[in-house]
Amino acid sequence: MAPQTLSLRGGTAEHHKGVLLVAAYCNLQDRLTDAQEPGGLCLKTADGQELQSFNSICRYLASCSPKCKQLLGDTHIDRALVQDWLSFRNTELPGLLEAQMLKVDKRLQTKVFLAGLSVSLADLVMFATLYRALANIPSAQRRDRYPNLFRWFDFMQHTIDPAGHYKRIDIRKPRFQRAPPAPPSTPKPEKSKASDSKARASSATAQTVPARTGPTQASVKPKADSKTKGTTAAQTSDTSSTAAGAAPAVPTEPSGAAATPPKQDASSKKDKKKESKAAPAASKKAGDEPTVDMLDMRVGRIIKVEQHPNADSLYVEEIDLGEDKPRQVVSGLVKFVPAEQMLNRRVVVVTNLKPAKMRDVMSYGMVLCASNDAHDQVEPILPPQDVPVGEKITFEGYGAEPEAQLNPKKKIFEKISPDLRTNADGVAQYKSVPFMTSKGAVVSELTNAAVK
């Protein structure tokens, strides 16, 4: 059977070249026909489907590639990172301004590949997106202006584009300067070594030989006759007692008798009983700690947003959660997210909190947000775009059914929330376990941030 063909047409030269780069890396260039027609970017698949966004076209090509797992992520964390970079490209990089480039440079500080341990779709898409902006930077400024970004870019241009779709950018690398040899060490004179060894030997001898005391000196005296033995022993005993502060002598058992273990008093037995009772109690208490699967988190879409009538810092939102009617939620995001960016935004909502009245307006849930430590940057965490509304957020290893409604007196959410954070790549996690959906992980632009 002949391979199915894919038809590409329209789009800007930049997008067109990016699609060709991805197709070549996916070994699909022989199946791709380039119509070179004016109009918007569009890829027509063999089954008649038309894809019209750069990200969706590139993702489709990756899914058809023999390298599909590598490009889209072999693990759920890698898949989440790929999705995060594609979302970052859409939301942060349309203008390619200085602040945005610095943000990319910072994120690349500890990375060789953007996701995982090999080239992914994120590397291909970001390379095509950033090429024009980086090529326009004067060569003398490239290394110092965005050092991490140009290091990654130079590696990519020699790795992912053997066909030469993009002209190579000359990036001058710093020269390697070999460290000067260390000066030769001056050997110590043999005399000093000998004196050191003698000093050490003298010190060791001094520590080994015990100091002579009165009783010891008496022990090396010539033996007394049998008549004076008793008198000498009595004198020695009196001297020892006086030196010890006249403490009474403790009688000792004969050497042949077996040692009798000391008897335990009643208080020590009681303490042991208390400890044995405390151990199961502690394990029971640890088992009763709340876990994340007690929260019912759902993907929703904000379909209406208004200013709270009684509070300047609050929004009143209507959120589609796939239920019979939208759910009303109050959120304190006025200072952080403009209303136009809230509308139609996909969010994660905790739906089993007890309804609460916030300044005379009822709220039937909570929109989960990431916040930095200073709490001057707050934004709702972002599920993948293709996830259907109402889908439950899952956590690997936590599969219990959530409670219908949390008891506010038990403060379950307050006990769980300290373990809700984003990692260094912006993936939302509970104790290092990602927030997962059927389309990938939930992410945020705020890294190492609290989620609440």
Coordinates of C-alpha atoms in Angstrom, one line a residue:
M1 CA 0.0 0.0 0.0
A2 CA 1.3 3.5 -0.9
P3 CA 1.9 5.8 2.0
Q4 CA -0.9 8.3 2.6
T5 CA 0.0 11.8 1.5
L6 CA -0.4 15.0 3.5
S7 CA -1.0 18.4 1.7
L8 CA 0.4 21.6 3.1
R9 CA -0.6 25.0 1.9
G10 CA -0.6 28.7 2.9
G11 CA 0.8 30.3 6.1
T12 CA 3.7 32.6 6.6
A13 CA 7.2 31.7 5.4
E14 CA 8.2 31.3 9.0
H15 CA 5.4 28.8 9.8
H16 CA 5.9 27.0 6.5
K17 CA 9.6 26.5 7.1
G18 CA 8.9 25.3 10.7
V19 CA 6.4 22.6 9.4
L20 CA 9.0 21.4 6.8
L21 CA 11.6 21.1 9.6
V22 CA 9.3 19.0 11.8
A23 CA 8.3 16.8 8.8
A24 CA 11.9 16.2 7.9
Y25 CA 12.8 15.3 11.5
C26 CA 9.8 12.9 11.6
N27 CA 10.9 11.3 8.3
L28 CA 7.6 12.4 6.7
Q29 CA 9.0 14.7 4.0
D30 CA 8.3 12.2 1.2
R31 CA 4.6 12.1 2.2
L32 CA 4.2 15.8 2.4
T33 CA 3.1 17.8 -0.7
D34 CA 3.7 21.5 -0.6
A35 CA 1.0 23.3 -2.5
Q36 CA 2.5 26.8 -1.9
E37 CA -0.9 28.5 -2.1
P38 CA -1.7 31.9 -0.5
G39 CA -3.9 32.0 2.6
G40 CA -3.8 30.7 6.1
L41 CA -1.6 27.7 7.2
C42 CA -3.4 24.4 6.6
L43 CA -2.5 20.8 6.6
K44 CA -4.9 18.4 4.9
T45 CA -4.6 14.8 6.2
A46 CA -5.3 11.7 4.2
D47 CA -8.7 11.3 5.8
G48 CA -9.7 14.8 4.8
Q49 CA -9.2 16.5 8.2
E50 CA -7.8 20.1 8.0
L51 CA -5.5 21.4 10.7
Q52 CA -5.0 25.1 10.8
S53 CA -2.7 26.0 13.7
F54 CA 1.1 25.6 13.7
N55 CA 1.1 23.6 17.0
S56 CA -1.7 21.2 16.0
I57 CA 0.0 20.5 12.6
C58 CA 3.4 19.8 14.3
R59 CA 1.7 17.6 16.9
Y60 CA -0.1 15.7 14.2
L61 CA 3.2 15.1 12.3
A62 CA 4.9 13.9 15.4
S63 CA 2.1 11.5 16.1
C64 CA 2.5 10.0 12.6
S65 CA 6.3 9.6 13.0
P66 CA 8.2 6.4 14.0
K67 CA 9.7 8.6 16.7
C68 CA 6.3 9.4 18.2
K69 CA 7.1 8.4 21.8
Q70 CA 10.4 10.3 21.8
L71 CA 8.8 13.5 20.3
L72 CA 5.6 13.6 22.3
G73 CA 7.2 12.2 25.6
D74 CA 7.8 8.7 26.7
T75 CA 6.6 9.4 30.3
H76 CA 3.7 11.4 31.7
I77 CA 6.1 14.0 33.0
D78 CA 7.8 14.3 29.6
R79 CA 4.4 14.6 27.9
A80 CA 3.5 17.3 30.4
L81 CA 6.7 19.2 29.6
V82 CA 6.1 19.1 25.9
Q83 CA 2.6 20.4 26.3
D84 CA 3.9 23.1 28.7
W85 CA 6.4 24.4 26.1
L86 CA 3.8 24.4 23.3
S87 CA 1.4 26.4 25.5
F88 CA 4.2 28.7 26.5
R89 CA 4.9 29.4 22.8
N90 CA 1.3 30.3 22.2
T91 CA 0.8 32.5 25.2
E92 CA 4.2 34.1 25.8
L93 CA 6.1 34.3 22.5
P94 CA 4.0 36.0 19.9
G95 CA 5.9 39.3 20.2
L96 CA 9.4 37.9 21.1
L97 CA 10.1 40.9 23.3
E98 CA 13.2 41.3 25.5
A99 CA 11.4 40.2 28.7
Q100 CA 10.1 37.1 27.0
M101 CA 13.5 36.1 25.6
L102 CA 15.0 36.6 29.1
K103 CA 12.3 34.3 30.5
V104 CA 13.2 31.6 28.0
D105 CA 16.9 32.1 28.7
K106 CA 16.3 31.5 32.4
R107 CA 14.2 28.4 31.8
L108 CA 17.1 26.9 29.8
Q109 CA 19.7 27.5 32.5
T110 CA 19.8 23.8 33.5
K111 CA 18.5 22.1 30.3
V112 CA 20.1 20.4 27.3
F113 CA 16.7 19.3 25.9
L114 CA 13.5 21.0 26.7
A115 CA 11.7 17.8 27.8
G116 CA 13.3 14.4 28.7
L117 CA 16.7 13.2 27.6
S118 CA 16.4 13.6 23.8
V119 CA 15.0 15.9 21.1
S120 CA 11.3 16.4 21.5
L121 CA 8.6 18.2 19.6
A122 CA 9.1 21.1 22.0
D123 CA 12.7 21.5 20.8
L124 CA 11.6 21.5 17.2
V125 CA 8.8 24.0 17.6
M126 CA 10.8 26.4 19.9
F127 CA 13.8 26.3 17.5
A128 CA 11.5 27.3 14.5
T129 CA 9.8 30.0 16.6
L130 CA 13.0 31.6 18.0
Y131 CA 15.1 31.4 14.9
R132 CA 14.3 34.8 13.3
A133 CA 14.7 36.8 16.6
L134 CA 18.0 35.1 17.4
A135 CA 19.4 35.6 13.9
N136 CA 18.8 39.3 14.0
I137 CA 20.9 39.8 17.2
P138 CA 24.4 41.2 16.3
S139 CA 27.0 38.4 16.5
A140 CA 29.1 40.3 19.1
Q141 CA 26.1 40.3 21.5
R142 CA 24.9 36.7 21.1
R143 CA 27.0 35.0 23.6
D144 CA 26.6 37.5 26.4
R145 CA 23.0 38.6 25.9
Y146 CA 21.2 35.2 26.2
P147 CA 24.0 32.7 27.1
N148 CA 21.7 29.7 28.0
L149 CA 19.4 30.3 25.0
F150 CA 22.2 30.5 22.5
R151 CA 24.0 27.4 24.0
W152 CA 20.8 25.4 23.5
F153 CA 20.1 26.9 20.1
D154 CA 23.6 26.2 18.8
F155 CA 23.3 22.5 19.9
M156 CA 19.9 22.3 18.2
Q157 CA 21.0 23.8 14.9
H158 CA 23.7 21.1 14.6
T159 CA 21.3 18.3 15.7
I160 CA 17.8 18.7 14.3
D161 CA 18.4 20.3 10.9
P162 CA 20.8 18.2 8.8
A163 CA 18.8 19.1 5.7
G164 CA 19.7 22.8 6.2
H165 CA 16.2 24.3 6.2
Y166 CA 17.6 27.1 8.3
K167 CA 20.8 29.0 7.6
R168 CA 23.4 28.3 10.3
I169 CA 23.9 31.2 12.8
D170 CA 27.5 31.8 13.8
I171 CA 27.8 31.7 17.6
R172 CA 31.2 32.4 18.9
K173 CA 32.0 30.2 21.8
P174 CA 34.4 31.3 24.6
R175 CA 38.0 30.0 24.1
F176 CA 39.1 27.3 26.4
Q177 CA 42.1 28.4 28.5
R178 CA 44.1 25.8 30.2
A179 CA 44.9 26.5 33.8
P180 CA 48.6 27.1 34.5
P181 CA 50.4 24.2 36.1
A182 CA 50.7 24.2 39.8
P183 CA 54.2 25.1 41.2
P184 CA 56.2 22.1 42.3
S185 CA 56.0 21.4 46.0
T186 CA 59.1 21.7 48.1
P187 CA 60.0 18.5 49.9
K188 CA 60.5 18.7 53.7
P189 CA 64.0 18.0 55.0
E190 CA 64.5 14.4 56.2
K191 CA 65.6 15.7 59.6
S192 CA 62.3 17.3 60.3
K193 CA 60.5 14.1 59.3
A194 CA 62.6 12.2 61.8
S195 CA 61.9 14.7 64.5
D196 CA 58.2 14.6 63.8
S197 CA 58.2 10.8 64.0
K198 CA 60.0 10.9 67.2
A199 CA 57.6 13.4 68.6
R200 CA 54.7 11.3 67.6
A201 CA 56.2 8.2 69.1
S202 CA 56.9 10.1 72.4
S203 CA 53.3 11.3 72.4
A204 CA 51.9 7.8 71.8
T205 CA 54.1 6.4 74.6
A206 CA 53.0 9.1 77.0
Q207 CA 49.3 8.3 76.2
T208 CA 49.8 4.5 76.5
V209 CA 51.8 4.3 79.7
P210 CA 49.6 5.1 82.7
A211 CA 50.7 7.7 85.3
R212 CA 52.2 6.2 88.5
T213 CA 50.0 6.7 91.6
G214 CA 50.5 5.9 95.2
P215 CA 48.8 2.5 95.2
T216 CA 50.6 1.5 92.0
Q217 CA 53.9 2.3 93.6
A218 CA 52.9 0.2 96.6
S219 CA 52.1 -2.7 94.3
V220 CA 55.7 -2.9 92.9
K221 CA 57.3 -2.9 96.4
P222 CA 59.0 -6.1 97.5
K223 CA 56.6 -8.6 99.0
A224 CA 56.0 -8.4 102.7
D225 CA 56.1 -11.4 104.9
S226 CA 52.9 -13.0 106.0
K227 CA 52.8 -11.1 109.3
T228 CA 52.7 -7.7 107.6
K229 CA 50.3 -8.5 104.8
G230 CA 47.2 -7.8 106.8
T231 CA 48.5 -4.5 108.1
T232 CA 49.5 -3.4 104.6
A233 CA 46.1 -4.3 103.1
A234 CA 44.3 -2.5 105.9
Q235 CA 46.4 0.6 105.4
T236 CA 45.8 0.5 101.6
S237 CA 42.1 0.2 102.1
D238 CA 42.0 3.1 104.5
T239 CA 44.0 5.3 102.1
S240 CA 41.6 4.4 99.2
S241 CA 38.6 5.2 101.3
T242 CA 39.9 8.5 102.3
A243 CA 40.8 9.4 98.7
A244 CA 37.3 8.6 97.6
G245 CA 35.6 10.8 100.1
A246 CA 35.2 8.1 102.8
A247 CA 32.7 6.1 100.6
P248 CA 31.7 2.8 102.1
A249 CA 33.1 -0.3 100.4
V250 CA 30.8 -2.3 98.2
P251 CA 31.1 -6.0 98.7
T252 CA 31.7 -8.0 95.6
E253 CA 30.6 -11.5 94.7
P254 CA 33.1 -14.3 94.2
S255 CA 34.5 -14.5 90.6
G256 CA 33.0 -17.9 90.1
A257 CA 29.4 -16.8 90.8
A258 CA 27.0 -16.1 87.9
A259 CA 26.0 -12.4 87.5
T260 CA 22.4 -11.8 88.5
P261 CA 20.5 -9.3 86.2
P262 CA 19.1 -6.3 88.1
K263 CA 15.4 -6.4 88.8
Q264 CA 13.2 -4.0 86.9
D265 CA 11.1 -1.7 89.1
A266 CA 7.4 -1.2 88.5
S267 CA 7.7 2.2 87.0
S268 CA 10.0 0.9 84.1
K269 CA 7.4 -1.8 83.3
K270 CA 4.7 0.8 83.2
D271 CA 6.7 3.0 80.8
K272 CA 7.3 0.0 78.5
K273 CA 3.5 -0.7 78.4
K274 CA 2.8 2.9 77.6
E275 CA 5.3 2.8 74.7
S276 CA 3.8 -0.3 73.3
K277 CA 0.4 1.3 73.4
A278 CA 1.6 4.5 71.8
A279 CA 3.2 2.8 68.8
P280 CA -0.1 1.6 67.2
A281 CA -1.8 4.8 68.1
A282 CA 0.9 6.8 66.2
S283 CA 0.6 4.5 63.1
K284 CA -3.2 4.9 63.2
K285 CA -2.9 8.7 63.4
A286 CA -0.5 8.7 60.4
G287 CA -2.9 6.6 58.4
D288 CA -5.7 9.0 59.0
E289 CA -3.9 12.0 57.4
P290 CA -5.9 13.4 54.5
T291 CA -4.6 12.8 51.0
V292 CA -5.2 14.5 47.7
D293 CA -7.8 12.0 46.4
M294 CA -10.2 13.4 49.0
L295 CA -10.5 16.5 46.8
D296 CA -12.8 16.4 43.8
M297 CA -10.9 18.5 41.2
R298 CA -12.5 19.1 37.8
V299 CA -11.6 20.8 34.6
G300 CA -13.8 23.8 33.9
R301 CA -14.2 26.7 31.5
I302 CA -15.1 30.2 32.6
I303 CA -18.1 31.3 30.5
K304 CA -18.9 34.5 32.4
V305 CA -17.0 36.8 34.7
E306 CA -18.1 39.9 36.5
Q307 CA -16.9 42.2 39.2
H308 CA -18.1 41.3 42.7
P309 CA -20.8 43.9 43.7
N310 CA -19.4 44.3 47.2
A311 CA -15.7 43.7 46.8
D312 CA -13.2 45.4 44.5
S313 CA -10.7 42.5 44.6
L314 CA -13.2 39.6 43.8
Y315 CA -14.6 38.2 40.6
V316 CA -17.9 36.3 40.4
E317 CA -17.5 33.7 37.7
E318 CA -19.8 31.2 36.0
I319 CA -17.9 28.0 35.2
D320 CA -18.9 25.2 32.9
L321 CA -18.1 21.9 34.6
G322 CA -20.2 19.7 32.4
E323 CA -23.0 19.8 34.9
D324 CA -26.7 20.7 34.4
K325 CA -26.0 24.4 34.8
P326 CA -22.8 26.5 35.3
R327 CA -21.4 26.7 38.8
Q328 CA -20.9 30.1 40.5
V329 CA -17.5 30.6 42.0
V330 CA -16.0 33.7 43.7
S331 CA -12.2 34.3 43.2
G332 CA -9.9 36.9 44.4
L333 CA -8.0 37.5 41.1
V334 CA -8.9 41.0 40.2
K335 CA -5.5 42.3 41.0
F336 CA -3.7 39.6 39.1
V337 CA -5.7 38.6 36.0
P338 CA -7.7 41.0 33.8
A339 CA -11.3 40.0 33.2
E340 CA -10.8 39.6 29.5
Q341 CA -8.1 36.9 30.2
M342 CA -10.4 35.1 32.6
L343 CA -13.2 34.8 30.1
N344 CA -13.2 31.4 28.3
R345 CA -10.1 30.4 30.3
R346 CA -9.8 26.7 31.2
V347 CA -9.3 26.2 35.0
V348 CA -9.1 23.5 37.7
V349 CA -11.9 23.8 40.2
V350 CA -12.2 22.1 43.6
T351 CA -15.9 21.2 43.6
N352 CA -16.5 19.4 46.9
L353 CA -15.8 22.3 49.3
K354 CA -18.8 23.4 51.4
P355 CA -20.5 26.3 49.7
A356 CA -19.5 29.6 51.4
K357 CA -20.9 33.1 51.3
M358 CA -18.2 35.6 50.3
R359 CA -19.4 39.2 50.9
D360 CA -23.0 38.2 50.5
V361 CA -22.4 36.2 47.3
M362 CA -22.4 32.4 47.4
S363 CA -19.4 30.5 46.0
Y364 CA -19.8 26.8 45.1
G365 CA -16.1 25.9 44.5
M366 CA -12.6 27.2 44.3
V367 CA -10.4 27.9 41.3
L368 CA -6.9 26.5 42.0
C369 CA -4.1 29.1 41.4
A370 CA -0.3 29.1 41.5
S371 CA 1.2 31.9 43.6
N372 CA 4.8 32.9 44.2
D373 CA 6.2 33.3 47.7
A374 CA 5.7 37.1 47.7
H375 CA 2.1 36.6 46.5
D376 CA 2.5 39.4 43.9
Q377 CA 2.1 36.9 41.0
V378 CA -1.0 34.7 41.0
E379 CA -2.6 32.9 38.1
P380 CA -5.0 29.9 37.6
I381 CA -3.2 26.6 36.8
L382 CA -3.8 25.5 33.2
P383 CA -5.1 22.1 32.1
P384 CA -4.4 21.1 28.4
Q385 CA -6.7 22.7 25.9
D386 CA -8.2 19.5 24.6
V387 CA -9.4 18.2 27.9
P388 CA -13.3 18.0 28.0
V389 CA -14.9 20.1 30.8
G390 CA -15.9 18.1 33.8
E391 CA -13.0 15.7 33.6
K392 CA -11.6 14.7 36.9
I393 CA -7.9 15.5 37.8
T394 CA -6.1 12.3 38.7
F395 CA -3.0 11.4 40.7
E396 CA -1.0 8.3 40.2
G397 CA -1.1 6.1 43.4
Y398 CA -4.1 8.0 44.8
G399 CA -7.3 6.4 43.5
A400 CA -9.9 6.7 46.4
E401 CA -13.2 8.2 45.7
P402 CA -13.4 11.9 46.9
E403 CA -15.8 12.8 49.7
A404 CA -19.1 14.3 48.5
Q405 CA -18.5 17.4 50.6
L406 CA -15.5 18.2 52.8
N407 CA -16.2 18.9 56.5
P408 CA -14.8 22.4 57.1
K409 CA -14.2 21.7 60.8
K410 CA -11.6 19.0 59.8
K411 CA -9.7 21.5 57.7
I412 CA -8.9 18.8 55.1
F413 CA -7.9 21.2 52.3
E414 CA -5.8 23.2 54.6
K415 CA -3.8 20.1 55.5
I416 CA -3.4 19.0 51.9
S417 CA -2.6 22.4 50.3
P418 CA 1.0 22.7 51.6
D419 CA 1.9 19.7 49.4
L420 CA 0.4 21.3 46.3
R421 CA 3.1 23.0 44.3
T422 CA 4.5 23.5 40.9
N423 CA 8.0 22.1 40.2
A424 CA 10.9 23.8 38.4
D425 CA 9.3 23.1 35.0
G426 CA 5.9 24.5 36.1
V427 CA 4.1 21.2 36.4
A428 CA 1.5 21.2 39.1
Q429 CA 2.1 18.4 41.6
Y430 CA 1.1 16.8 44.9
K431 CA 4.1 15.4 46.7
S432 CA 5.9 15.2 43.3
V433 CA 3.0 13.4 41.7
P434 CA 1.6 15.5 38.7
F435 CA -1.9 16.7 38.3
M436 CA -2.9 14.5 35.3
T437 CA -5.7 14.6 32.7
S438 CA -6.4 12.4 29.7
K439 CA -4.4 14.9 27.5
G440 CA -1.4 15.5 29.8
A441 CA -0.4 17.4 33.0
V442 CA -1.7 20.6 34.4
V443 CA 0.9 23.3 34.3
S444 CA 1.6 26.9 35.2
E445 CA 4.0 29.7 34.1
L446 CA 4.9 30.1 37.8
T447 CA 7.6 27.6 38.8
N448 CA 8.3 26.4 42.3
A449 CA 5.1 28.1 43.4
A450 CA 2.4 27.2 45.9
V451 CA -0.9 25.9 44.5
K452 CA -4.1 26.9 46.4

